[in-house]
């Protein structure tokens, strides 16, 4: 019986050759690990170019000012096999950047998966970018759109079912890019933020719906990491931002999803924002300028002030790089603001002393009270993040 089973196995799978030296002259040559790593880094298909030379180099953990403009910038861009998050305020160009990346991949005769989580992609705008994007091998529109796979996920459950239960047919073969547009909208819909939840007392024995948020984010980012690594796919997540009020500092824009498990699973993170513009050498006004800042690269978060910027504008062909005016103070090194401790003012001899009896007027009580938080508009993407020290779970109740 055992002999018959062995014969059936060899007839199906062939004789075993593991742990035996092969005498075939067609055996692949041995390659060292250093040579394999060098070939991988110099491979033109390792990254997807963004169209911005400085951003492509910065995403490879290099300084654009110290690299040449030939070989170093030709192989840079969004890395494949990793998860990249691009966040910014509304209207800054996140979807346009995603469409530009998708058009670049389609012109390479590779497939793209686009997932709409909030609003549908603009067909005429995407077709305009496809037609105006320069390509070494022009393809007709039917061939380009045949490699474009579009999905709509109205709820977070639809997105989980689509991306966490992959099959042999999904993602399709030869897929290089997966873009999830407005992912934070699904999170805010499933776990809405409520500023009045802090004043609502908690009921004993009632489960907290927001307690499932962080385990779910960890499960999703692990599934996306596995999908990107096993299929060698670049996964790009487009999210919104929120405004964080920092005591002693100015307001700052931060990603709307700031869970620790989520941030650890990201390979790269890029922030987009707008600028007022400047005057060129001829005195003409240059406006509608956007900036892309690399916040995290190769799994390492850059310290504040070390982020690399890339200026760009949005046109018919998508995005295009622009060089800032050297004379304009657009890219200054941010100086950290230091909150000075309150000091008691000394009274001069000629100064009229202030009234110390503030209780008669109620001024002291009004100074200690904080103004109420503004209400959240329906559909607004720019919301207030919880202050430092307050957990996100308590705010989301």
Tab-separated table of C-alpha atoms in Angstrom, residues 11-216:
chain	number	residue	atom	x	y	z
A	11	UNK	CA	3.589	9.966	-11.187
A	12	UNK	CA	1.779	13.200	-10.306
A	13	UNK	CA	4.509	15.421	-8.832
A	14	UNK	CA	7.624	13.796	-10.275
A	15	UNK	CA	10.640	12.457	-8.382
A	16	UNK	CA	11.840	14.461	-5.410
A	17	UNK	CA	14.977	16.496	-6.050
A	18	UNK	CA	15.380	18.411	-2.810
A	19	UNK	CA	18.687	18.040	-0.948
A	20	UNK	CA	20.284	16.449	-4.025
A	21	UNK	CA	22.810	18.030	-6.334
A	22	UNK	CA	21.521	18.504	-9.859
A	23	UNK	CA	23.642	17.603	-12.845
A	24	UNK	CA	21.509	19.697	-15.219
A	25	UNK	CA	23.532	22.317	-17.109
A	26	UNK	CA	20.482	24.663	-16.999
A	27	UNK	CA	20.713	25.213	-13.262
A	28	UNK	CA	20.394	28.873	-12.226
A	29	UNK	CA	23.667	30.469	-11.101
A	30	UNK	CA	24.154	31.386	-7.469
A	31	UNK	CA	23.667	35.086	-6.661
A	32	UNK	CA	24.913	36.710	-3.481
A	33	UNK	CA	22.524	38.532	-1.170
A	34	UNK	CA	24.309	41.849	-1.742
A	35	UNK	CA	23.996	41.493	-5.511
A	36	UNK	CA	20.317	40.551	-5.224
A	37	UNK	CA	19.645	43.599	-3.033
A	38	UNK	CA	21.464	45.874	-5.467
A	39	UNK	CA	19.496	44.482	-8.407
A	40	UNK	CA	16.261	44.981	-6.476
A	41	UNK	CA	17.033	48.609	-5.644
A	42	UNK	CA	17.991	49.391	-9.247
A	43	UNK	CA	14.946	47.672	-10.749
A	44	UNK	CA	12.734	50.137	-12.668
A	45	UNK	CA	9.584	48.262	-11.575
A	46	UNK	CA	10.314	48.501	-7.851
A	47	UNK	CA	8.579	51.882	-7.497
A	48	UNK	CA	5.797	53.837	-9.184
A	49	UNK	CA	6.925	57.363	-10.161
A	50	UNK	CA	4.748	60.210	-8.945
A	51	UNK	CA	5.807	62.702	-11.604
A	52	UNK	CA	7.593	64.845	-8.997
A	53	UNK	CA	11.346	64.228	-9.070
A	54	UNK	CA	11.998	65.550	-5.564
A	55	UNK	CA	9.173	63.493	-4.090
A	56	UNK	CA	10.373	60.336	-5.861
A	57	UNK	CA	13.861	60.717	-4.408
A	58	UNK	CA	12.554	61.602	-0.945
A	59	UNK	CA	10.422	58.446	-0.869
A	60	UNK	CA	13.658	56.468	-1.211
A	61	UNK	CA	15.028	58.045	1.990
A	62	UNK	CA	17.424	60.288	0.044
A	63	UNK	CA	17.956	64.032	-0.112
A	64	UNK	CA	16.938	65.483	-3.515
A	65	UNK	CA	19.558	68.238	-3.206
A	66	UNK	CA	22.382	65.704	-2.923
A	67	UNK	CA	21.276	63.257	-5.608
A	68	UNK	CA	21.786	63.507	-9.334
A	69	UNK	CA	18.861	63.974	-11.696
A	70	UNK	CA	19.508	60.918	-13.840
A	71	UNK	CA	19.729	57.437	-12.371
A	72	UNK	CA	18.835	58.294	-8.779
A	73	UNK	CA	15.525	59.930	-9.672
A	74	UNK	CA	14.467	57.516	-12.428
A	75	UNK	CA	13.908	54.576	-10.058
A	76	UNK	CA	12.157	56.436	-7.232
A	77	UNK	CA	8.522	56.868	-6.292
A	78	UNK	CA	5.846	55.025	-4.339
A	79	UNK	CA	7.414	51.694	-3.283
A	80	UNK	CA	5.725	48.446	-4.214
A	81	UNK	CA	5.151	45.845	-1.546
A	82	UNK	CA	4.285	48.487	1.088
A	83	UNK	CA	1.300	50.511	2.298
A	84	UNK	CA	1.485	54.281	1.741
A	85	UNK	CA	-0.866	56.867	3.231
A	86	UNK	CA	-1.441	60.274	1.616
A	87	UNK	CA	-3.457	62.734	3.692
A	88	UNK	CA	-4.404	66.388	3.464
A	89	UNK	CA	-7.273	68.896	3.678
A	90	UNK	CA	-10.148	68.911	1.170
A	91	UNK	CA	-9.311	70.201	-2.306
A	92	UNK	CA	-5.556	69.816	-1.971
A	93	UNK	CA	-5.265	67.247	-4.786
A	94	UNK	CA	-5.214	63.814	-3.140
A	95	UNK	CA	-7.563	62.224	-5.683
A	96	UNK	CA	-5.755	63.923	-8.578
A	97	UNK	CA	-2.442	62.521	-7.366
A	98	UNK	CA	-4.049	59.083	-7.137
A	99	UNK	CA	-5.400	59.363	-10.687
A	100	UNK	CA	-1.971	60.474	-11.916
A	101	UNK	CA	-0.358	57.403	-10.330
A	102	UNK	CA	-3.067	55.147	-11.767
A	103	UNK	CA	-2.559	56.598	-15.250
A	104	UNK	CA	1.198	56.021	-14.975
A	105	UNK	CA	0.670	52.350	-14.134
A	106	UNK	CA	-1.907	51.890	-16.903
A	107	UNK	CA	0.507	53.312	-19.485
A	108	UNK	CA	2.973	50.625	-18.368
A	109	UNK	CA	0.359	48.035	-19.446
A	110	UNK	CA	-0.243	46.934	-15.849
A	111	UNK	CA	-3.487	46.733	-13.896
A	112	UNK	CA	-4.918	49.091	-11.276
A	113	UNK	CA	-7.604	48.513	-8.631
A	114	UNK	CA	-9.456	51.677	-7.579
A	115	UNK	CA	-11.743	51.530	-4.529
A	116	UNK	CA	-14.154	54.416	-3.927
A	117	UNK	CA	-15.101	54.815	-0.280
A	118	UNK	CA	-16.916	58.158	-0.448
A	119	UNK	CA	-17.506	59.810	-3.818
A	120	UNK	CA	-17.133	58.173	-7.250
A	121	UNK	CA	-14.116	58.898	-9.373
A	122	UNK	CA	-14.599	61.539	-12.059
A	123	UNK	CA	-14.599	59.699	-15.388
A	124	UNK	CA	-14.025	62.730	-17.664
A	125	UNK	CA	-11.201	64.003	-15.467
A	126	UNK	CA	-9.506	60.611	-15.361
A	127	UNK	CA	-9.829	60.246	-19.145
A	128	UNK	CA	-8.251	63.684	-19.564
A	129	UNK	CA	-5.265	62.676	-17.455
A	130	UNK	CA	-4.895	59.413	-19.387
A	131	UNK	CA	-4.828	61.209	-22.737
A	132	UNK	CA	-2.424	63.982	-21.734
A	133	UNK	CA	0.056	61.890	-19.764
A	134	UNK	CA	3.267	61.420	-21.784
A	135	UNK	CA	4.176	57.797	-22.420
A	136	UNK	CA	6.979	55.993	-24.247
A	137	UNK	CA	4.542	53.341	-25.523
A	138	UNK	CA	1.202	55.006	-26.359
A	139	UNK	CA	-1.828	52.745	-25.926
A	140	UNK	CA	-5.400	53.294	-27.018
A	141	UNK	CA	-8.101	54.138	-24.503
A	142	UNK	CA	-9.772	50.724	-24.688
A	143	UNK	CA	-6.549	48.944	-23.750
A	144	UNK	CA	-5.887	51.345	-20.897
A	145	UNK	CA	-9.379	51.120	-19.409
A	146	UNK	CA	-9.448	47.329	-19.719
A	147	UNK	CA	-6.714	47.198	-17.064
A	148	UNK	CA	-8.637	49.518	-14.723
A	149	UNK	CA	-10.779	47.732	-12.109
A	150	UNK	CA	-13.219	49.939	-10.199
A	151	UNK	CA	-15.040	49.034	-6.971
A	152	UNK	CA	-17.370	50.952	-4.654
A	153	UNK	CA	-17.509	50.221	-0.926
A	154	UNK	CA	-20.328	52.195	0.733
A	155	UNK	CA	-19.566	50.817	4.208
A	156	UNK	CA	-16.562	49.602	6.142
A	157	UNK	CA	-17.902	46.046	6.005
A	158	UNK	CA	-17.806	46.111	2.198
A	159	UNK	CA	-14.174	47.240	2.262
A	160	UNK	CA	-13.186	44.501	4.711
A	161	UNK	CA	-14.916	41.862	2.611
A	162	UNK	CA	-13.146	43.088	-0.522
A	163	UNK	CA	-9.570	43.432	0.725
A	164	UNK	CA	-9.255	40.932	3.570
A	165	UNK	CA	-10.694	37.924	1.712
A	166	UNK	CA	-8.620	37.872	-1.446
A	167	UNK	CA	-8.877	35.075	-3.995
A	168	UNK	CA	-6.895	33.921	-6.999
A	169	UNK	CA	-8.943	36.247	-9.211
A	170	UNK	CA	-8.717	39.278	-6.933
A	171	UNK	CA	-6.574	41.244	-7.134
A	172	UNK	CA	-6.250	40.377	-10.835
A	173	UNK	CA	-2.980	39.080	-12.166
A	174	UNK	CA	-0.395	41.720	-13.102
A	175	UNK	CA	-1.871	44.241	-10.642
A	176	UNK	CA	0.685	46.827	-9.521
A	177	UNK	CA	-1.410	49.439	-7.727
A	178	UNK	CA	-4.393	49.495	-5.346
A	179	UNK	CA	-5.841	52.899	-4.381
A	180	UNK	CA	-8.411	53.382	-1.608
A	181	UNK	CA	-9.920	56.848	-1.916
A	182	UNK	CA	-11.385	58.607	1.170
A	183	UNK	CA	-10.767	55.711	3.527
A	184	UNK	CA	-11.237	57.870	6.627
A	185	UNK	CA	-14.837	58.550	5.583
A	186	UNK	CA	-15.706	54.906	6.234
A	187	UNK	CA	-14.036	55.036	9.654
A	188	UNK	CA	-15.882	58.219	10.638
A	189	UNK	CA	-19.182	56.724	9.473
A	190	UNK	CA	-18.664	53.480	11.379
A	191	UNK	CA	-17.301	55.204	14.492
A	192	UNK	CA	-18.665	58.777	14.504
A	193	UNK	CA	-17.026	61.401	16.670
A	194	UNK	CA	-19.265	63.178	19.143
A	195	UNK	CA	-17.951	66.170	21.059
A	196	UNK	CA	-20.779	65.912	23.625
A	197	UNK	CA	-19.844	62.367	24.625
A	198	UNK	CA	-17.553	63.578	27.411
A	199	UNK	CA	-20.497	65.081	29.281
A	200	UNK	CA	-22.612	61.926	28.881
A	201	UNK	CA	-22.160	59.514	31.802
A	202	UNK	CA	-21.145	55.948	30.966
A	203	UNK	CA	-23.596	53.182	31.749
A	204	UNK	CA	-22.310	50.082	33.456
A	205	UNK	CA	-22.684	46.884	31.466
A	206	UNK	CA	-23.257	48.677	28.143
A	207	UNK	CA	-20.569	47.781	25.550
A	208	UNK	CA	-18.567	50.615	24.099
A	209	UNK	CA	-18.923	50.606	20.276
A	210	UNK	CA	-15.670	52.512	19.800
A	211	UNK	CA	-13.707	49.781	21.580
A	212	UNK	CA	-13.797	47.794	18.341
A	213	UNK	CA	-12.194	50.572	16.324
A	214	UNK	CA	-8.540	50.010	17.148
A	215	UNK	CA	-8.559	46.170	16.882
A	216	UNK	CA	-10.326	46.544	13.553
